[in-house]
Coordinates of C-alpha atoms and ligand atoms in Angstrom, one line a residue:
X638 CA 0.0 0.0 0.0
X639 CA 2.8 2.5 -0.8
X640 CA 4.2 4.0 2.3
X641 CA 1.0 3.9 4.3
X642 CA 2.8 4.4 7.6
X643 CA 3.9 7.9 6.5
X644 CA 2.1 10.6 8.7
X645 CA -1.0 12.0 7.1
X646 CA -0.9 15.3 5.3
X647 CA -3.4 18.0 6.1
X648 CA -6.7 16.2 6.0
X649 CA -10.0 17.2 4.4
X650 CA -11.8 18.0 7.6
X651 CA -9.0 19.3 9.7
X652 CA -9.6 22.9 9.0
X653 CA -6.3 23.1 7.1
X654 CA -6.1 24.5 3.6
X655 CA -8.2 22.6 1.1
X656 CA -6.8 19.5 -0.5
X657 CA -5.6 20.1 -4.0
X658 CA -7.0 17.5 -6.4
X659 CA -6.0 16.4 -10.0
X660 CA -8.7 14.5 -11.8
X661 CA -7.7 12.4 -14.8
X662 CA -10.8 11.2 -16.7
X663 CA -13.0 14.1 -15.5
X664 CA -15.7 13.5 -18.1
X665 CA -16.2 9.8 -17.2
X666 CA -18.4 8.0 -14.7
X667 CA -15.8 8.0 -11.9
X668 CA -15.0 11.6 -12.8
X669 CA -18.6 12.6 -12.4
X670 CA -18.9 10.9 -9.0
X671 CA -15.7 12.5 -7.8
X672 CA -16.8 15.9 -8.9
X673 CA -20.2 15.4 -7.2
X674 CA -18.4 14.8 -3.9
X675 CA -16.0 17.7 -4.3
X676 CA -18.9 20.0 -5.1
X677 CA -20.6 19.1 -1.9
X678 CA -17.5 19.8 0.1
X679 CA -16.2 23.0 -1.4
X680 CA -14.2 24.1 1.6
X681 CA -12.3 20.8 1.7
X682 CA -11.1 20.5 -1.9
X683 CA -9.8 22.5 -4.8
X684 CA -9.6 21.0 -8.3
X685 CA -6.2 22.1 -9.8
X686 CA -6.1 20.2 -13.0
X687 CA -8.5 18.0 -15.1
X688 CA -8.0 15.9 -18.1
X689 CA -10.3 14.1 -20.5
X690 CA -10.2 12.2 -23.8
X691 CA -12.2 14.0 -26.5
X692 CA -15.5 15.4 -25.2
X693 CA -14.5 19.0 -25.2
X694 CA -18.0 20.3 -24.4
X695 CA -18.2 18.3 -21.2
X696 CA -14.7 19.2 -20.2
X697 CA -15.4 22.9 -20.8
X698 CA -18.5 22.7 -18.6
X699 CA -16.6 21.0 -15.8
X700 CA -13.8 23.6 -16.1
X701 CA -16.2 26.5 -15.9
X702 CA -17.9 25.0 -12.8
X703 CA -14.7 24.0 -10.9
X704 CA -12.2 26.6 -12.2
X705 CA -9.0 24.4 -12.3
X706 CA -5.7 26.1 -13.2
X707 CA -5.1 23.7 -16.1
X708 CA -7.3 21.6 -18.5
X709 CA -5.9 18.9 -20.8
X710 CA -7.6 17.1 -23.6
X711 CA -6.0 14.1 -25.2
X712 CA -7.6 14.5 -28.6
X713 CA -5.7 17.3 -30.4
X714 CA -8.5 18.1 -32.7
X715 CA -10.6 19.1 -29.7
X716 CA -8.2 21.9 -28.7
X717 CA -9.7 24.7 -30.7
X718 CA -13.3 24.3 -29.4
X719 CA -12.1 23.8 -25.9
X720 CA -9.9 26.9 -26.0
X721 CA -12.8 28.8 -27.5
X722 CA -15.2 27.7 -24.8
X723 CA -12.8 28.8 -22.1
X724 CA -11.8 32.1 -23.7
X725 CA -12.0 35.0 -21.3
X726 CA -11.1 32.8 -18.3
X727 CA -7.6 32.4 -16.9
X728 CA -7.8 28.6 -17.2
X729 CA -4.8 27.3 -19.2
X730 CA -5.7 24.8 -21.9
X731 CA -3.6 22.3 -23.7
X732 CA -4.1 19.2 -25.9
X733 CA -2.3 15.9 -26.6
X734 CA -0.3 13.3 -24.8
X735 CA 2.1 15.7 -23.2
X736 CA -0.8 17.9 -22.0
X737 CA -2.4 15.0 -20.1
X738 CA 1.0 14.3 -18.5
X739 CA 1.4 17.9 -17.5
X740 CA -2.1 17.8 -15.9
X741 CA -1.0 14.7 -14.0
X742 CA 2.2 16.2 -12.6
X743 CA 0.9 19.6 -11.4
X744 CA 1.4 20.4 -7.7
X745 CA -1.3 18.6 -5.8
X746 CA -2.1 16.5 -2.7
X747 CA -4.0 13.7 -4.5
X748 CA -4.4 12.6 -8.1
X749 CA -7.6 10.7 -9.0
X750 CA -6.7 8.2 -11.8
X751 CA -9.9 7.6 -13.7
X752 CA -8.9 7.5 -17.4
X753 CA -10.2 4.2 -18.8
X754 CA -7.8 1.6 -20.1
X755 CA -4.0 1.4 -20.7
X756 CA -4.2 5.1 -21.7
X757 CA -4.2 5.8 -18.0
X758 CA -0.8 4.1 -17.4
X759 CA 1.6 6.8 -18.7
X760 CA 0.1 9.8 -16.9
X761 CA -0.5 8.0 -13.7
X762 CA 3.0 6.7 -13.7
X763 CA 4.3 10.2 -14.4
X764 CA 2.3 11.5 -11.4
X765 CA 3.9 8.9 -9.2
X766 CA 7.3 9.8 -10.3
X767 CA 6.5 13.4 -9.5
X768 CA 5.6 12.3 -6.0
X769 CA 1.9 12.6 -6.1
X770 CA -0.3 10.4 -4.0
X771 CA -2.8 8.5 -6.2
X772 CA -6.3 7.3 -5.7
X773 CA -6.4 4.5 -8.3
X774 CA -9.7 3.8 -10.1
X775 CA -7.8 2.8 -13.3
X776 CA -7.2 -0.9 -12.7
X777 CA -5.5 -1.3 -16.1
X778 CA -2.4 0.4 -14.7
X779 CA -1.7 -2.6 -12.5
X780 CA -2.8 -5.2 -15.1
X781 CA -0.7 -3.7 -17.9
X782 CA 2.4 -2.8 -15.8
X783 CA 1.9 -4.1 -12.2
X784 CA 5.4 -4.9 -11.1
X785 CA 7.2 -1.7 -12.4
X786 CA 4.2 0.4 -11.4
X787 CA 4.2 -0.7 -7.8
X788 CA 8.0 -0.4 -7.7
X789 CA 7.7 3.2 -8.9
X790 CA 5.2 3.9 -6.1
X791 CA 7.5 2.4 -3.5
X792 CA 10.5 4.2 -4.7
X793 CA 8.7 7.6 -4.9
X794 CA 7.3 7.0 -1.4
X795 CA 3.8 7.8 -2.6
X796 CA 0.5 6.5 -1.2
X797 CA -1.7 4.4 -3.6
X798 CA -5.3 4.4 -2.4
X799 CA -7.5 1.8 -3.9
X800 CA -10.7 3.4 -5.4
X801 CA -12.0 0.2 -7.1
X802 CA -14.8 -0.8 -4.8
X803 CA -13.6 -4.3 -4.0
X804 CA -10.1 -3.2 -3.3
X805 CA -11.2 -0.3 -1.2
X806 CA -13.4 -2.6 0.8
X807 CA -10.5 -5.0 1.4
X808 CA -8.2 -2.0 2.3
X809 CA -10.8 -1.1 5.0
X810 CA -11.3 -4.8 6.0
X811 CA -7.6 -5.2 6.5
X812 CA -7.8 -2.5 9.2
X813 CA -4.1 -1.8 9.0
X814 CA -3.1 -5.5 9.1
X815 CA -0.1 -6.5 7.0
X816 CA -1.5 -8.2 3.9
X817 CA 1.4 -10.7 4.2
X818 CA -0.2 -12.1 7.4
X819 CA -3.6 -12.9 5.9
X820 CA -4.9 -16.3 4.8
X821 CA -7.2 -15.4 2.0
X822 CA -8.4 -12.3 0.2
X823 CA -11.8 -12.6 -1.5
X824 CA -13.4 -10.2 -3.9
X825 CA -17.1 -10.5 -4.9
X826 CA -18.6 -10.3 -8.4
X827 CA -22.2 -9.3 -9.1
X828 CA -22.1 -11.8 -12.0
X829 CA -23.2 -9.1 -14.4
X830 CA -26.3 -9.2 -16.6
X831 CA -25.7 -12.8 -17.9
X832 CA -25.2 -14.5 -14.5
X833 CA -28.2 -16.8 -15.1
X834 CA -28.0 -17.0 -18.9
X835 CA -27.0 -20.2 -20.9
X836 CA -23.7 -20.4 -22.7
X837 CA -25.5 -20.2 -26.1
X838 CA -27.5 -17.1 -25.1
X839 CA -24.4 -15.4 -23.8
X840 CA -22.5 -16.1 -27.0
X841 CA -24.8 -13.9 -29.1
X842 CA -25.8 -11.3 -26.5
X843 CA -26.4 -7.8 -28.0
X844 CA -24.6 -4.6 -27.1
X845 CA -27.7 -3.3 -25.3
X846 CA -28.0 -6.5 -23.3
X847 CA -24.4 -6.4 -22.3
X848 CA -24.5 -2.7 -21.3
X849 CA -27.5 -3.4 -19.0
X850 CA -25.7 -4.0 -15.7
X851 CA -28.0 -5.0 -12.9
X852 CA -26.3 -3.1 -10.0
X853 CA -23.7 -0.5 -11.1
X854 CA -23.8 2.4 -13.5
X855 CA -20.3 2.7 -15.1
X856 CA -18.5 3.6 -18.3
X857 CA -19.0 1.3 -21.3
X858 CA -15.7 -0.5 -21.2
X859 CA -15.9 -1.7 -17.6
X860 CA -19.6 -2.5 -18.1
X861 CA -18.7 -4.9 -20.9
X862 CA -15.9 -6.3 -18.8
X863 CA -18.5 -6.9 -16.1
X864 CA -20.7 -8.8 -18.5
X865 CA -17.8 -11.1 -19.6
X866 CA -16.5 -11.2 -16.0
X867 CA -13.1 -10.1 -17.4
X868 CA -13.5 -7.2 -14.9
X869 CA -13.2 -9.7 -12.0
X870 CA -10.1 -11.2 -13.6
X871 CA -8.5 -7.8 -14.0
X872 CA -9.4 -7.1 -10.4
X873 CA -7.7 -10.2 -9.1
X874 CA -4.5 -9.1 -11.0
X875 CA -5.0 -5.6 -9.5
X876 CA -5.4 -7.1 -5.9
X877 CA -2.2 -9.2 -6.4
X878 CA -0.1 -6.2 -7.1
X879 CA -1.8 -3.7 -4.8
X880 CA -1.7 -5.8 -1.7
X881 CA 1.3 -8.0 -2.6
X882 CA -0.7 -11.2 -2.1
X883 CA 0.1 -14.3 -4.2
X884 CA -2.5 -15.6 -6.7
X885 CA -2.9 -18.8 -4.5
X886 CA -4.5 -16.7 -1.7
X887 CA -6.9 -14.8 -4.0
X888 CA -10.5 -15.9 -4.6
X889 CA -13.7 -14.7 -6.3
X890 CA -17.2 -15.4 -5.1
X891 CA -20.4 -14.3 -7.1
X892 CA -22.7 -12.2 -4.9
X893 CA -25.6 -10.8 -7.0
X894 CA -26.7 -8.2 -4.5
X895 CA -23.3 -6.3 -4.6
X896 CA -23.5 -5.5 -0.9
X897 CA -20.4 -7.3 0.4
X898 CA -17.5 -6.0 -1.8
X899 CA -14.4 -7.7 -0.4
X900 CA -13.4 -10.0 2.5
X901 CA -10.2 -10.9 4.3
X902 CA -9.7 -14.0 6.3
X903 CA -7.0 -14.4 9.0
X904 CA -5.0 -17.3 10.4
X905 CA -7.5 -17.7 13.4
X906 CA -10.5 -18.1 11.1
X907 CA -11.8 -14.6 11.6
X908 CA -13.2 -12.9 8.5
X909 CA -13.7 -9.2 8.0
X910 CA -15.7 -7.7 5.2
X911 CA -16.1 -4.4 3.5
X912 CA -19.8 -3.6 2.8
X913 CA -21.9 -0.9 1.5
X914 CA -24.6 0.0 -1.0
X915 CA -23.4 -0.3 -4.6
X916 CA -22.5 3.3 -5.2
X917 CA -19.0 4.3 -6.3
X918 CA -19.2 7.5 -4.2
X919 CA -18.6 5.3 -1.1
X920 CA -15.0 4.2 -2.1
X921 CA -14.4 7.5 -3.8
X922 CA -15.3 9.4 -0.5
X923 CA -13.0 7.1 1.4
X924 CA -10.1 8.0 -0.9
X925 CA -10.8 11.7 -1.0
X926 CA -11.1 12.0 2.8
X927 CA -8.5 9.5 3.8
X928 CA -7.6 9.1 6.6
X929 CA -10.7 11.0 7.7
X930 CA -14.3 10.4 6.7
X931 CA -16.3 12.7 4.4
X932 CA -20.0 13.0 5.0
X933 CA -21.4 11.6 1.7
X934 CA -25.0 11.5 0.4
X935 CA -24.7 7.8 -0.5
X936 CA -27.6 5.4 0.2
X937 CA -27.4 3.9 3.7
X938 CA -27.3 0.1 3.9
X939 CA -30.5 -1.4 5.3
X940 CA -29.9 -5.1 5.6
X941 CA -33.3 -6.0 6.8
X942 CA -34.8 -4.3 3.7
X943 CA -32.5 -6.4 1.5
X944 CA -33.4 -9.5 3.4
X945 CA -30.9 -12.0 2.1
X946 CA -27.4 -12.0 0.7
X947 CA -26.5 -14.9 -1.6
X948 CA -23.2 -16.3 -2.8
X949 CA -22.3 -18.7 -5.6
X950 CA -19.1 -20.0 -7.2
X951 CA -18.1 -18.5 -10.5
X952 CA -18.8 -20.5 -13.7
X953 CA -15.6 -20.6 -15.8
X954 CA -17.3 -22.4 -18.6
X955 CA -19.9 -19.7 -19.3
X956 CA -17.4 -16.9 -18.4
X957 CA -14.1 -18.0 -20.1
X958 CA -12.6 -14.4 -19.8
X959 CA -12.4 -14.9 -16.0
X960 CA -10.4 -18.1 -16.5
X961 CA -8.1 -16.5 -19.0
X962 CA -7.3 -13.7 -16.6
X963 CA -6.6 -16.2 -13.7
X964 CA -4.3 -18.2 -16.0
X965 CA -2.5 -15.1 -17.1
X966 CA -2.0 -14.1 -13.4
X967 CA -0.7 -17.5 -12.5
X968 CA 1.6 -17.6 -15.5
X969 CA 2.9 -14.0 -15.2
X970 CA 5.6 -13.5 -17.8
X971 CA 3.8 -10.4 -19.2
X972 CA 0.7 -12.3 -20.1
X973 CA -1.6 -9.9 -18.1
X974 CA -0.2 -7.1 -20.3
X975 CA -1.2 -9.1 -23.4
X976 CA -4.6 -10.0 -22.0
X977 CA -5.4 -6.4 -21.1
X978 CA -4.5 -5.0 -24.5
X979 CA -6.3 -7.7 -26.5
X980 CA -9.3 -7.3 -24.3
X981 CA -9.5 -3.5 -24.8
X982 CA -9.4 -3.9 -28.5
X983 CA -11.9 -6.7 -28.5
X984 CA -14.3 -4.8 -26.3
X985 CA -14.1 -1.8 -28.7
X986 CA -14.8 -4.2 -31.6
X987 CA -17.9 -5.7 -29.8
X988 CA -19.2 -2.2 -29.0
X989 CA -18.8 -1.2 -32.6
X990 CA -20.8 -4.3 -33.7
X991 CA -17.9 -6.0 -35.4
X992 CA -17.7 -9.1 -33.3
X993 CA -20.0 -11.3 -31.3
X994 CA -20.0 -11.1 -27.5
X995 CA -18.5 -14.6 -27.4
X996 CA -15.8 -13.3 -29.7
X997 CA -14.2 -11.1 -27.0
X998 CA -12.9 -14.1 -25.0
X999 CA -12.0 -16.0 -28.1
X1000 CA -9.9 -13.1 -29.3
X1001 CA -8.1 -12.7 -26.0
X1002 CA -7.3 -16.4 -25.9
X1003 CA -5.9 -16.3 -29.4
X1004 CA -3.7 -13.2 -28.5
X1005 CA -2.3 -15.0 -25.5
X1006 CA -1.6 -18.2 -27.6
X1007 CA 0.1 -16.0 -30.2
X1008 CA 2.3 -14.4 -27.5
X1009 CA 3.2 -17.8 -26.0
X1010 CA 3.8 -19.2 -29.5
X1011 CA 6.2 -16.6 -30.7
X1012 CA 8.1 -16.6 -27.4
X1013 CA 7.7 -12.8 -26.9
X1014 CA 6.0 -13.1 -23.5
X1015 CA 8.2 -11.9 -20.6
X1016 CA 7.6 -9.9 -17.5
X1017 CA 8.0 -6.2 -18.4
X1018 CA 10.9 -4.7 -16.4
X1019 CA 9.7 -1.1 -16.8
X1020 CA 6.5 0.7 -17.4
X1021 CA 7.9 1.7 -20.9
X1022 CA 8.5 -1.9 -21.7
X1023 CA 4.9 -2.8 -20.7
X1024 CA 3.5 0.0 -22.8
X1025 CA 5.7 -1.3 -25.7
X1026 CA 4.1 -4.8 -25.4
X1027 CA 0.6 -3.1 -25.1
X1028 CA 1.2 -1.2 -28.3
X1029 CA 2.3 -4.3 -30.3
X1030 CA -0.6 -6.4 -29.1
X1031 CA -3.1 -3.6 -29.7
X1032 CA -1.9 -3.1 -33.3
X1033 CA -2.1 -6.8 -34.0
X1034 CA -5.5 -7.1 -32.4
X1035 CA -6.8 -4.1 -34.4
X1036 CA -5.5 -5.6 -37.6
X1037 CA -7.2 -8.9 -36.9
X1038 CA -10.5 -7.4 -35.7
X1039 CA -10.7 -4.6 -38.2
X1040 CA -12.2 -6.5 -41.0
X1041 CA -14.9 -8.2 -38.9
Ligands
NAD2390 P1 -15.6 6.2 -18.6 O1 -15.5 5.7 -19.9 O2 -16.9 6.7 -18.0 O3 -14.6 7.5 -18.5 C1 -13.3 7.4 -19.0 C2 -12.6 8.8 -18.9 O4 -11.3 8.6 -19.5 C3 -13.3 9.9 -19.7 O5 -13.2 11.1 -19.0 C4 -12.6 9.9 -21.0 O6 -12.6 11.2 -21.6 C5 -11.2 9.7 -20.5 N1 -10.2 9.2 -21.5 C6 -10.4 8.1 -22.3 N2 -9.3 7.9 -23.1 C7 -8.4 8.9 -22.7 C8 -7.1 9.2 -23.1 N3 -6.5 8.5 -24.1 N4 -6.5 10.2 -22.5 C9 -7.1 10.9 -21.5 N5 -8.4 10.7 -21.1 C10 -9.0 9.7 -21.7 O7 -14.9 5.2 -17.6 P2 -15.2 4.9 -16.0 O8 -16.3 4.0 -15.9 O9 -15.3 6.2 -15.3 O10 -13.9 4.1 -15.6 C11 -12.6 4.8 -15.5 C12 -11.6 3.8 -14.8 O11 -12.1 3.5 -13.5 C13 -11.5 2.5 -15.6 O12 -10.2 2.0 -15.5 C14 -12.4 1.5 -14.8 O13 -12.0 0.2 -14.8 C15 -12.2 2.1 -13.4 N6 -13.4 1.8 -12.5 C16 -14.6 2.3 -12.8 C17 -15.7 2.1 -12.0 C18 -17.1 2.7 -12.3 O14 -18.0 2.5 -11.5 N7 -17.3 3.4 -13.4 C19 -15.6 1.3 -10.9 C20 -14.3 0.7 -10.6 C21 -13.2 1.0 -11.4
MG2391 MG1 -14.6 -3.1 -9.0

């Protein structure tokens, strides 16, 4: 957990100066939830820099409302309309890859990493190297480049706060215990929209069906990952790196109500769990306020109203993506990097209507076989090396899936 024993900085509620926040992925789902909480606690936070992908109108609206010093947009063709929308303000505007990195490395107390996909790796890594504490929503950072990414955080002495709900729940369930002393770490999965569907029905599920998540409202990529259950596989890889726990101690249990998010069991048989209503503002609040608690307008848990909580084992036959991720985690050797890149491109192809739902897992399996077959699979030593592998796999996947 980075250097979590380091004394806390001025905290959100201590009456000290407001905490300076950088928000990468401001126009997304996590971005919106983060801004909602900041807006409700205006004396505790100031947004110093924001970054987004290509929605210049949404980014301009956020900039006008929160008045950051700096706004970055990744898509260079969006620079002119963004600049125009912010004309007459003193907000600095820039576009392109370097601009997102500049946003990530501004002076701040906490960076919220909520860009989707491997696109988040480079700016988040730059922020760590610049000494920024990070609240990590972007799990792809750890799937693509886990070992060098965690090493960079250790070397920079920064704190990594888990914003993904399961990991945040586990962080809280650990209660300060050293993860090395635990017996098992369990994350729950809702099972997604196809939990009870047959294999044949899942194979040909439509985009609308796959985007219809029962419990969580999220961006499109993670929503498709939840439907294939790749999301749970990515989260196991994330937990392995974040908490330094071997794959053999990690487990998944399907829990359709999404009330218990993560559990830790100890050598004496005691189990602690992190629970809460399925609203991302719960873990986001925890990260923004840490080590204090923010008052958040999130739904309160009423267990008697819910009545029963149920649990099942995952079905690897109907959800082969979960098996692929577990195998990649066990094998190491850079296979999670390959898995992540191939999955991102396959999810894009599914959302664009070019491949069947079942084609996502088939493509990922084929990309892993290809990497094993040509002997190119090895553990990336640096973040740059991981991004190099990501790029090669991505290009290959695009070429294969383009014509479909
Ligand atoms: P989203 O699609 O709603 O938003 C993604 C954001 O990233 C947008 O602001 C977009 O403009 C920006 N972006 C995309 N490509 C970019 C690029 N190349 N450069 C700069 N910005 C870029 O996604 P989301 O659901 O908010 O998820 C964000 C991350 O958080 C993902 O890694 C996801 O796995 C993780 N996460 C999300 C949730 C959730 O509830 N949404 C829960 C847990 C973890
Ligand atoms: Mg999660």
